[in-house]
Short mmCIF file of C-alpha atoms in Angstrom, two decimals:
data_model
loop_
_atom_site.label_atom_id
_atom_site.label_comp_id
_atom_site.label_asym_id
_atom_site.label_seq_id
_atom_site.Cartn_x
_atom_site.Cartn_y
_atom_site.Cartn_z
CA MET A 346 -75.23 -91.23 -38.97
CA ASP A 347 -76.41 -89.08 -36.06
CA ILE A 348 -73.91 -88.56 -33.24
CA LYS A 349 -76.38 -89.97 -30.72
CA GLU A 350 -76.50 -93.22 -32.68
CA ILE A 351 -72.70 -93.43 -32.76
CA VAL A 352 -72.17 -92.97 -29.02
CA ALA A 353 -75.30 -94.84 -27.91
CA GLU A 354 -74.88 -97.17 -24.94
CA GLY A 355 -74.21 -100.78 -25.89
CA ASN A 356 -72.19 -100.03 -29.03
CA ASP A 357 -68.77 -101.66 -29.38
CA PRO A 358 -66.22 -99.16 -27.91
CA VAL A 359 -63.65 -100.03 -30.58
CA TRP A 360 -66.15 -99.24 -33.34
CA VAL A 361 -67.35 -96.04 -31.61
CA ILE A 362 -63.82 -94.66 -31.11
CA GLY A 363 -62.98 -95.55 -34.69
CA ARG A 364 -65.93 -93.52 -35.94
CA LEU A 365 -65.08 -90.60 -33.65
CA LYS A 366 -61.53 -90.57 -35.02
CA GLU A 367 -62.73 -89.98 -38.60
CA LYS A 368 -61.16 -86.61 -39.36
CA SER A 369 -62.62 -84.66 -42.27
CA ILE A 370 -59.91 -81.98 -42.06
CA ARG A 371 -56.23 -82.36 -42.91
CA VAL A 372 -53.73 -81.32 -40.27
CA PRO A 373 -49.99 -82.11 -40.49
CA ALA A 374 -48.85 -84.79 -38.05
CA TRP A 375 -46.91 -83.51 -35.06
CA ALA A 376 -44.32 -86.25 -35.57
CA THR A 377 -43.41 -84.48 -38.83
CA LEU A 378 -43.70 -80.92 -37.53
CA ASP A 379 -41.61 -81.65 -34.45
CA LYS A 380 -38.62 -82.49 -36.64
CA ALA A 381 -38.55 -78.86 -37.75
CA TYR A 382 -39.70 -77.31 -34.46
CA ASP A 383 -37.15 -79.02 -32.22
CA PRO A 384 -33.56 -78.08 -33.25
CA LYS A 385 -32.26 -81.29 -31.66
CA LYS A 386 -34.12 -83.24 -34.35
CA HIS A 387 -32.79 -81.30 -37.35
CA PRO A 388 -30.86 -83.30 -40.01
CA VAL A 389 -27.52 -81.87 -38.89
CA MET A 390 -28.03 -83.64 -35.54
CA ASP A 391 -28.71 -87.02 -37.17
CA GLN A 392 -25.82 -89.43 -36.63
CA LYS A 393 -26.81 -91.46 -39.69
CA LEU A 394 -26.82 -88.49 -42.06
CA TYR A 395 -23.86 -86.76 -40.45
CA PRO A 396 -21.82 -89.22 -38.36
CA ASP A 397 -18.92 -88.44 -36.07
CA LYS A 398 -15.47 -89.50 -37.28
CA VAL A 399 -14.12 -92.75 -35.84
CA THR A 400 -10.31 -92.80 -35.59
CA LYS A 401 -7.77 -95.17 -34.02
CA LYS A 402 -7.65 -92.93 -30.97
CA GLY A 403 -11.40 -92.75 -30.53
CA VAL A 404 -14.41 -90.80 -31.81
CA GLN A 405 -13.78 -87.30 -33.08
CA LYS A 406 -16.91 -85.16 -32.77
CA VAL A 407 -17.98 -83.15 -35.81
CA THR A 408 -19.34 -79.63 -35.51
CA ARG A 409 -23.13 -79.44 -35.21
CA ILE A 410 -24.71 -75.97 -35.26
CA THR A 411 -28.49 -75.54 -35.18
CA LEU A 412 -30.74 -72.52 -35.76
CA SER A 413 -33.99 -72.56 -33.79
CA LEU A 414 -35.81 -70.28 -36.23
CA PRO A 415 -39.06 -72.33 -36.59
CA LYS A 416 -39.53 -72.28 -32.80
CA LEU A 417 -38.72 -68.57 -32.77
CA ALA A 418 -41.33 -67.93 -35.48
CA ALA A 419 -44.06 -69.60 -33.38
CA LYS A 420 -43.11 -67.56 -30.31
CA ARG A 421 -42.86 -64.31 -32.22
CA MET A 422 -46.21 -64.75 -33.97
CA SER A 423 -47.88 -65.51 -30.64
CA GLY A 424 -46.24 -62.42 -29.14
CA LEU A 425 -47.45 -60.21 -31.98
CA MET A 426 -51.05 -61.36 -31.58
CA PHE A 427 -51.31 -61.81 -27.82
CA GLY A 428 -48.49 -59.69 -26.40
CA LEU A 429 -51.25 -57.14 -25.81
CA PRO A 430 -54.17 -58.86 -24.02
CA VAL A 431 -57.27 -59.73 -26.01
CA LYS A 432 -60.08 -57.37 -25.04
CA ARG A 433 -63.74 -58.25 -24.57
CA ILE A 434 -66.01 -55.24 -25.04
CA TYR A 435 -69.39 -55.65 -23.31
CA LYS A 436 -72.37 -53.68 -24.58
CA THR A 437 -74.63 -53.45 -21.55
CA GLN A 438 -78.17 -52.07 -21.54
CA SER A 439 -79.18 -52.64 -17.90
CA ASP A 440 -77.76 -53.11 -14.43
CA GLU A 441 -78.28 -56.87 -14.69
CA GLU A 442 -76.26 -56.99 -17.90
CA LYS A 443 -73.48 -55.01 -16.17
CA ARG A 444 -73.44 -57.62 -13.40
CA ALA A 445 -73.37 -60.37 -16.02
CA ALA A 446 -70.49 -58.68 -17.86
CA ASN A 447 -68.47 -58.36 -14.64
CA ILE A 448 -69.06 -62.05 -13.85
CA ILE A 449 -67.94 -63.26 -17.28
CA GLU A 450 -64.84 -61.05 -17.24
CA ALA A 451 -64.02 -62.30 -13.73
CA ILE A 452 -64.27 -65.90 -14.96
CA PHE A 453 -61.74 -65.20 -17.71
CA ALA A 454 -59.46 -63.32 -15.28
CA LYS A 455 -59.46 -66.12 -12.70
CA ASN A 456 -58.51 -68.59 -15.43
CA ARG A 457 -55.58 -66.31 -16.38
CA ILE A 458 -56.87 -66.16 -19.91
CA ASP A 459 -54.10 -63.82 -21.13
CA SER A 460 -51.42 -66.40 -20.31
CA VAL A 461 -53.63 -69.14 -21.75
CA ASN A 462 -53.94 -67.20 -25.02
CA ARG A 463 -50.17 -66.76 -25.38
CA GLU A 464 -49.62 -70.46 -24.77
CA ARG A 465 -52.42 -71.47 -27.16
CA GLY A 466 -50.91 -69.20 -29.78
CA LYS A 467 -47.55 -70.99 -29.65
CA GLN A 468 -49.30 -74.35 -29.69
CA LEU A 469 -51.43 -73.58 -32.75
CA PHE A 470 -48.66 -71.92 -34.76
CA ALA A 471 -46.35 -74.89 -34.14
CA SER A 472 -48.60 -77.97 -33.98
CA CYS A 473 -51.42 -76.63 -36.20
CA GLU A 474 -54.29 -77.46 -33.81
CA VAL A 475 -55.43 -76.72 -30.29
CA ALA A 476 -58.55 -77.43 -28.24
CA THR A 477 -59.75 -76.00 -24.93
CA ILE A 478 -62.31 -77.74 -22.74
CA TRP A 479 -64.25 -75.78 -20.11
CA TYR A 480 -65.57 -77.66 -17.09
CA SER A 481 -67.09 -76.85 -13.71
CA GLN A 482 -66.20 -78.11 -10.25
CA GLU A 483 -68.43 -78.09 -7.20
CA GLN A 484 -66.64 -75.54 -5.07
CA ASP A 485 -67.94 -72.38 -3.42
CA THR A 486 -66.40 -69.32 -5.02
CA THR A 487 -67.22 -65.78 -6.10
CA TYR A 488 -66.94 -63.99 -9.42
CA ALA A 489 -67.08 -60.17 -9.33
CA GLY A 490 -68.49 -60.40 -5.82
CA GLU A 491 -71.30 -62.75 -6.88
CA PRO A 492 -71.26 -66.07 -4.94
CA SER A 493 -71.50 -69.37 -6.83
CA ARG A 494 -71.41 -73.01 -5.82
CA LEU A 495 -69.53 -73.89 -9.02
CA LYS A 496 -66.00 -73.01 -10.07
CA LEU A 497 -65.28 -72.78 -13.78
CA ARG A 498 -61.94 -74.03 -15.12
CA CYS A 499 -60.38 -74.64 -18.54
CA LYS A 500 -57.74 -76.98 -19.91
CA SER A 501 -56.05 -76.85 -23.30
CA TYR A 502 -54.87 -79.81 -25.36
CA CYS A 503 -52.48 -79.94 -28.31
CA PRO A 504 -50.27 -82.51 -30.07
CA MET A 505 -47.16 -80.84 -28.63
CA ASN A 506 -48.17 -82.22 -25.23
CA GLY A 507 -48.82 -85.73 -26.54
CA ASP A 508 -52.56 -85.22 -27.02
CA ALA A 509 -54.55 -86.28 -30.08
CA ILE A 510 -57.56 -84.14 -31.05
CA TYR A 511 -60.43 -85.48 -33.16
CA PRO A 512 -63.18 -83.02 -34.17
CA LEU A 513 -66.19 -84.59 -35.90
CA TYR A 514 -68.29 -82.48 -38.28
CA ASP A 515 -71.62 -83.07 -39.96
CA GLU A 516 -72.45 -82.42 -43.61
CA TYR A 517 -72.98 -78.72 -42.83
CA ASP A 518 -69.49 -78.38 -41.30
CA ASP A 519 -70.95 -77.96 -37.82
CA MET A 520 -68.99 -79.68 -35.06
CA ILE A 521 -71.08 -82.45 -33.50
CA ALA A 522 -68.38 -84.03 -31.31
CA LEU A 523 -64.96 -83.11 -29.96
CA SER A 524 -62.73 -85.97 -28.77
CA ILE A 525 -59.40 -85.86 -26.94
CA GLU A 526 -57.05 -88.82 -26.58
CA TYR A 527 -54.33 -88.57 -23.94
CA GLN A 528 -52.23 -90.67 -21.59
CA ARG A 529 -51.73 -90.62 -17.85
CA ARG A 530 -49.11 -92.32 -15.74
CA GLU A 531 -50.78 -94.35 -13.01
CA GLY A 532 -48.32 -96.14 -10.81
CA ASP A 533 -45.90 -98.01 -13.05
CA ARG A 534 -48.10 -98.15 -16.16
CA ASP A 535 -49.45 -95.81 -18.83
CA VAL A 536 -53.22 -95.60 -19.23
CA THR A 537 -54.86 -94.17 -22.36
CA TYR A 538 -58.06 -92.14 -22.05
CA PHE A 539 -60.43 -91.09 -24.80
CA ASP A 540 -62.85 -88.28 -23.89
CA THR A 541 -65.72 -87.32 -26.18
CA TYR A 542 -67.84 -84.20 -25.73
CA THR A 543 -71.14 -83.67 -27.52
CA ALA A 544 -73.90 -81.13 -26.95
CA THR A 545 -75.61 -83.52 -24.53
CA GLU A 546 -73.01 -85.96 -23.17
CA HIS A 547 -69.47 -86.44 -21.94
CA ILE A 548 -68.16 -89.99 -22.36
CA ARG A 549 -64.77 -91.35 -21.30
CA TRP A 550 -63.21 -94.64 -22.35
CA ARG A 551 -60.21 -96.12 -20.56
CA THR A 552 -57.67 -98.42 -22.21
CA GLU A 553 -55.12 -100.32 -20.17
CA GLY A 554 -53.38 -102.99 -22.19
CA GLY A 555 -56.55 -104.41 -23.76
CA SER A 556 -59.76 -103.11 -25.31
CA PRO A 557 -61.23 -99.75 -24.29
CA GLU A 558 -63.88 -99.78 -21.58
CA GLU A 559 -66.43 -97.09 -20.87
CA GLU A 560 -65.60 -95.36 -17.58
CA ILE A 561 -67.75 -92.20 -17.48
CA ARG A 562 -71.01 -91.20 -19.13
CA GLU A 563 -72.53 -87.97 -17.86
CA SER A 564 -75.06 -85.57 -19.30
CA ILE A 565 -74.24 -82.01 -20.38
CA GLU A 566 -76.94 -79.40 -19.79
CA LEU A 567 -75.37 -76.60 -21.80
CA ALA A 568 -76.99 -77.64 -25.11
CA LYS A 569 -73.57 -77.15 -26.73
CA ILE A 570 -70.11 -78.71 -26.73
CA PRO A 571 -68.24 -77.31 -23.69
CA GLY A 572 -65.08 -76.67 -25.67
CA VAL A 573 -63.53 -74.86 -28.63
CA TYR A 574 -61.22 -76.07 -31.38
CA LEU A 575 -58.97 -74.32 -33.89
CA TYR A 576 -56.66 -75.64 -36.58
CA ARG A 577 -54.52 -74.43 -39.48
CA PRO A 578 -53.30 -76.35 -42.57
CA GLU A 579 -49.58 -75.64 -42.08
CA PRO A 580 -47.24 -74.39 -39.34
CA ILE A 581 -46.28 -70.76 -39.06
CA TRP A 582 -42.86 -71.34 -40.66
CA GLU A 583 -44.66 -72.36 -43.88
CA GLY A 584 -42.03 -74.45 -45.68
CA GLU A 585 -39.00 -72.44 -44.59
CA ALA A 586 -37.55 -75.36 -42.61
CA GLU A 587 -35.48 -76.64 -45.55
CA ASN A 588 -33.75 -73.27 -45.87
CA VAL A 589 -32.93 -73.36 -42.16
CA TYR A 590 -31.39 -76.81 -42.63
CA GLU A 591 -29.22 -75.45 -45.45
CA ALA A 592 -27.85 -72.72 -43.19
CA GLU A 593 -27.16 -75.28 -40.47
CA TRP A 594 -25.24 -77.51 -42.88
CA THR A 595 -23.16 -74.55 -44.04
CA LEU A 596 -22.27 -73.43 -40.52
CA SER A 597 -21.53 -76.97 -39.34
CA ARG A 598 -19.28 -77.89 -42.26
CA ASN A 599 -17.46 -74.59 -41.93
CA GLY A 600 -17.04 -75.29 -38.22
CA ASN A 601 -15.17 -78.48 -39.06
CA TYR A 602 -12.77 -76.58 -41.32
CA ILE A 603 -12.20 -73.89 -38.72
CA ARG A 604 -11.54 -76.40 -35.96
CA LYS A 605 -9.04 -78.28 -38.14
CA ASN A 606 -7.23 -75.34 -39.72
CA ALA A 607 -7.41 -72.69 -37.01
CA ARG A 608 -4.58 -74.38 -35.08
CA PRO A 609 -1.38 -72.37 -35.74
CA ASN A 610 0.85 -73.84 -38.48
CA TRP A 611 4.56 -73.57 -37.59
CA VAL A 612 6.52 -73.64 -40.88
CA ILE A 613 10.30 -74.11 -41.17
CA PHE A 614 12.20 -72.74 -44.18
CA SER A 615 15.46 -74.79 -44.48
CA ASP A 616 17.36 -76.85 -47.06
CA GLU A 617 18.38 -79.37 -44.42
CA LYS A 618 16.22 -82.14 -43.11
CA VAL A 619 14.54 -81.05 -39.92
CA LYS A 620 13.44 -83.45 -37.24
CA THR A 621 10.06 -82.51 -35.83
CA GLY A 622 7.74 -83.85 -33.21
CA GLN A 623 4.74 -85.98 -34.05
CA GLU A 624 1.92 -84.13 -35.74
CA PRO A 625 -0.96 -84.19 -33.24
CA THR A 626 -4.20 -85.70 -34.49
CA ASN A 627 -6.37 -84.15 -31.85
CA ASP A 628 -7.95 -80.86 -32.91
CA ASN A 629 -7.64 -79.55 -29.37
CA GLU A 630 -3.80 -79.56 -29.39
CA GLY A 631 -2.33 -76.10 -29.21
CA ARG A 632 0.91 -76.45 -31.25
CA ASN A 633 3.54 -78.85 -32.66
CA VAL A 634 6.94 -79.56 -31.09
CA LEU A 635 9.80 -79.02 -33.57
CA ARG A 636 13.63 -79.02 -33.84
CA TYR A 637 15.42 -77.14 -36.62
CA PRO A 638 19.00 -76.11 -37.72
CA LYS A 639 20.72 -72.92 -36.66
CA ASP A 640 20.39 -71.10 -39.99
CA ALA A 641 16.82 -72.14 -40.69
CA LYS A 642 13.91 -69.74 -40.56
CA ALA A 643 10.58 -70.57 -39.01
CA GLY A 644 7.31 -68.77 -38.49
CA TYR A 645 3.52 -69.06 -38.30
CA VAL A 646 1.46 -69.22 -41.47
CA THR A 647 -2.08 -67.99 -41.18
CA TRP A 648 -4.92 -69.95 -42.79
CA GLN A 649 -6.83 -67.87 -45.31
CA GLN A 650 -10.57 -68.55 -45.64
CA ALA A 651 -13.29 -66.93 -47.77
CA ILE A 652 -15.43 -66.16 -44.72
CA GLU A 653 -17.43 -63.38 -46.37
CA SER A 654 -19.19 -65.73 -48.80
CA ILE A 655 -20.26 -68.04 -45.96
CA LYS A 656 -21.45 -65.10 -43.87
CA TYR A 657 -23.44 -63.74 -46.80
CA HIS A 658 -24.99 -67.15 -47.51
CA VAL A 659 -26.22 -67.68 -43.94
CA GLU A 660 -27.39 -64.11 -43.38
CA GLU A 661 -29.32 -64.17 -46.66
CA ILE A 662 -31.13 -67.34 -45.59
CA LYS A 663 -32.05 -65.77 -42.24
CA ARG A 664 -33.19 -62.55 -43.89
CA ASN A 665 -35.38 -64.42 -46.38
CA PHE A 666 -36.83 -66.47 -43.50
CA PHE A 667 -38.21 -63.38 -41.75
CA THR A 668 -39.14 -61.65 -45.00
CA ASN A 669 -41.15 -64.56 -46.40
CA LEU A 670 -42.97 -65.11 -43.11
CA GLN A 671 -43.69 -61.37 -42.70
CA LEU A 672 -42.09 -61.39 -39.26
CA PRO A 673 -39.79 -58.63 -37.98
CA ASP A 674 -36.23 -59.56 -37.08
CA MET A 675 -36.25 -58.02 -33.62
CA SER A 676 -33.03 -59.57 -32.36
CA MET A 677 -30.83 -57.32 -30.22
CA ASP A 678 -27.95 -57.49 -32.71
CA ASN A 679 -30.16 -56.46 -35.61
CA MET A 680 -31.86 -53.61 -33.74
CA LYS A 681 -28.64 -52.07 -32.39
CA SER A 682 -26.71 -52.44 -35.66
CA THR A 683 -29.35 -50.59 -37.69
CA PRO A 684 -29.70 -47.01 -36.41
CA MET A 685 -33.10 -45.54 -37.21
CA SER A 686 -35.66 -43.15 -35.81
CA GLY A 687 -38.64 -44.14 -33.71
CA GLU A 688 -40.97 -43.53 -36.65
CA ALA A 689 -38.86 -45.77 -38.86
CA ARG A 690 -39.00 -48.56 -36.27
CA LYS A 691 -42.78 -48.35 -36.36
CA MET A 692 -42.64 -49.00 -40.08
CA LEU A 693 -40.85 -52.29 -39.37
CA PHE A 694 -44.08 -53.65 -37.92
CA ILE A 695 -46.34 -52.85 -40.90
CA ASP A 696 -45.70 -56.19 -42.62
CA ALA A 697 -46.05 -58.07 -39.33
CA GLN A 698 -49.31 -56.27 -38.55
CA MET A 699 -50.73 -57.26 -41.92
CA LYS A 700 -49.68 -60.86 -41.23
CA ALA A 701 -51.35 -60.76 -37.81
CA GLU A 702 -54.53 -59.29 -39.31
CA ASP A 703 -54.66 -62.21 -41.75
CA GLU A 704 -54.25 -64.66 -38.87
CA SER A 705 -56.79 -62.94 -36.61
CA GLY A 706 -59.91 -64.05 -38.50
CA PRO A 707 -60.00 -67.69 -37.27
CA TRP A 708 -58.92 -66.57 -33.81
CA LEU A 709 -61.84 -64.15 -33.51
CA GLU A 710 -64.27 -66.95 -34.38
CA PHE A 711 -62.51 -69.14 -31.81
CA PHE A 712 -62.85 -66.48 -29.08
CA ASP A 713 -66.49 -65.78 -29.97
CA ARG A 714 -67.31 -69.47 -29.53
CA GLU A 715 -65.40 -69.51 -26.26
CA VAL A 716 -67.37 -66.55 -24.94
CA ASN A 717 -70.59 -68.37 -25.81
CA VAL A 718 -69.41 -71.48 -23.94
CA VAL A 719 -68.58 -69.40 -20.84
CA LYS A 720 -71.95 -67.65 -21.08
CA ALA A 721 -73.69 -71.04 -21.21
CA PHE A 722 -71.91 -72.10 -18.02
CA ALA A 723 -72.62 -68.73 -16.38
CA LYS A 724 -76.36 -69.15 -16.98
CA LYS A 725 -76.25 -72.42 -15.01
CA MET A 726 -74.12 -70.85 -12.28
CA TYR A 727 -76.34 -67.76 -11.92
CA PRO A 728 -79.92 -68.71 -12.85
CA SER A 729 -81.29 -65.35 -11.71
CA LEU A 730 -79.12 -63.60 -14.33
CA ALA A 731 -79.74 -66.10 -17.12
CA GLY A 732 -81.77 -63.62 -19.20
CA ALA A 733 -79.18 -60.85 -18.86
CA ILE A 734 -76.33 -63.24 -19.70
CA GLU A 735 -78.16 -64.46 -22.79
CA SER A 736 -78.90 -60.95 -24.09
CA LEU A 737 -75.44 -59.59 -23.26
CA GLN A 738 -73.50 -58.64 -26.38
CA VAL A 739 -69.74 -59.26 -26.30
CA GLU A 740 -67.27 -58.13 -28.95
CA VAL A 741 -63.77 -59.60 -28.94
CA LEU A 742 -60.92 -57.36 -30.07
CA ILE A 743 -57.38 -58.52 -30.91
CA THR A 744 -54.84 -55.70 -30.68
CA VAL A 745 -51.73 -56.51 -32.70
CA TYR A 746 -48.53 -55.57 -30.94
CA GLN A 747 -46.92 -52.45 -32.32
CA ILE A 748 -44.66 -49.59 -31.32
CA ARG A 749 -47.02 -46.71 -30.76
CA ASP A 750 -46.57 -43.24 -29.33
CA GLU A 751 -50.02 -42.30 -27.99
CA THR A 752 -48.94 -38.72 -27.26
CA GLU A 753 -47.97 -38.11 -30.87
CA ARG A 754 -51.19 -39.70 -32.10
CA ILE A 755 -53.37 -37.59 -29.80
CA ASN A 756 -51.57 -34.40 -30.83
CA ASN A 757 -52.09 -35.17 -34.52
CA LEU A 758 -55.81 -35.79 -34.01
CA THR A 759 -56.19 -32.68 -31.86
CA ASN A 760 -54.44 -30.54 -34.48
CA ALA A 761 -56.71 -32.03 -37.17
CA THR A 762 -59.79 -30.87 -35.21
CA ASN A 763 -58.29 -27.42 -34.54
CA GLY A 764 -57.89 -28.04 -30.83
CA LYS A 765 -61.39 -29.36 -30.18
CA PRO A 766 -61.92 -32.39 -27.87
CA ILE A 767 -61.59 -35.70 -29.67
CA ALA A 768 -62.98 -38.04 -27.00
CA SER A 769 -65.38 -37.95 -24.10
CA GLN A 770 -64.29 -38.51 -20.51
CA ARG A 771 -66.05 -41.88 -20.50
CA THR A 772 -64.18 -43.03 -23.62
CA ALA A 773 -60.84 -41.88 -22.20
CA ILE A 774 -61.37 -43.78 -18.93
CA GLN A 775 -62.52 -46.88 -20.80
CA ARG A 776 -59.52 -46.81 -23.15
CA LEU A 777 -57.12 -46.31 -20.24
CA GLY A 778 -58.25 -49.57 -18.68
CA TRP A 779 -57.31 -48.72 -15.10
CA VAL A 780 -60.79 -49.41 -13.67
CA ASP A 781 -63.40 -52.11 -14.23
CA ASP A 782 -66.50 -49.96 -13.60
CA VAL A 783 -66.31 -46.87 -15.80
CA ASP A 784 -69.59 -45.38 -14.53
CA ALA A 785 -68.49 -45.65 -10.91
CA GLU A 786 -65.20 -43.93 -11.75
CA ILE A 787 -67.01 -41.04 -13.49
CA ALA A 788 -69.33 -40.66 -10.50
CA GLN A 789 -66.33 -40.57 -8.15
CA LEU A 790 -64.61 -37.93 -10.29
CA GLU A 791 -67.74 -35.77 -10.30
CA SER A 792 -68.04 -36.16 -6.54
CA GLU A 793 -64.44 -35.09 -5.97
CA SER A 794 -64.88 -32.15 -8.35
CA THR A 795 -67.98 -30.95 -6.45
CA VAL A 796 -66.18 -31.19 -3.10
CA SER A 797 -63.19 -29.24 -4.38
CA LEU A 798 -65.45 -26.39 -5.55
CA PHE A 799 -66.99 -25.99 -2.10
CA ASP A 800 -63.60 -26.20 -0.43
CA GLU A 801 -62.18 -23.22 -2.34
CA PRO A 802 -61.52 -20.22 -0.10
CA THR A 803 -63.62 -17.09 -0.67
CA VAL A 804 -62.12 -13.63 -0.91
#
């Protein structure tokens, strides 16, 4: 059925929302993923699986130690991919296209797109799906010095924030509708909203206790859905959660033994009966109170524990976690305990870079679609530049984070060319990224160079 027939006015809202919620892709439920992502919800924290001990003197807490490795994996993967800002390379052929490129880049900058990308990375790698909706507000503003009566904003949604995302595809796997379900607190009650975006309409249904009612129906003049969506079939920790749980159980059980047996044991060696104080039942007691004969001997006995096997077991689980996920273990303890050269540290990132390259494919498609959405808005905001915005070519480049010594790299390339130049001045200025207008910077440099020549004293 065509999307226009589904969302046509007069249709039963319950039936329409039901059709829009038909998901043809499989994404893990956040309720399941959150149990691994949030360390407070790990099995070792479950009172039913691992209850505290109830004694005559009260409840004795058991040791509960968690490892937040799944959350760390999501953060680290996002840092590897977006720690260095995503670049948009504009291929301009005219002055109008240069103006259009500056406007589009200014739109992304004002929306703090670098921070948005890092947050979207964590959201996707943890909750497996994320959507960003772009919308305009009637407000006078300027982008790259060009005035506009519209201000362009963006908002991201993901299951981590309590949102439900429902993309609807046709038989050719083209998205024909993008729906977001979310809740808002209004006064003392929660209200559920269901927003649907198509290429021609934005419709909002409101549900407050009863059946949904249509609240907004407005046309979209972009000829495309004003949003982008990305998903993945599994979280970034990829089945390693069970191994993390095993390490937590080991550390927690061992913590109970340590807490019970680490209290000093005062032993009396005597043939006579010795009257002692009551053995304390509280693990927090420091020592026992004893009385013993004159000729008796007494002393502390140290508890012997096979700590090395436990340490090996836990460290092996952590090592396999990072190895299987192709993520570097960049903790301070690991980096300072393993002395190595700068070149060797670069090699640590090879596996992670390959992992990031594998992950970058869907992200590049996501960013390309987002650029097209922003261009569609920009054409409405600046009608006089609509042709230049349409013809403007934009290439998105993801630079994976790595330890790199640019000086060493330049020297190697220069030596390979026998000292000849390896880049033009324009390329060097563009790669440096200090200025927005490369041509203007080159013109300024040439102007300063000409002035300095005339200012030289003559002999």
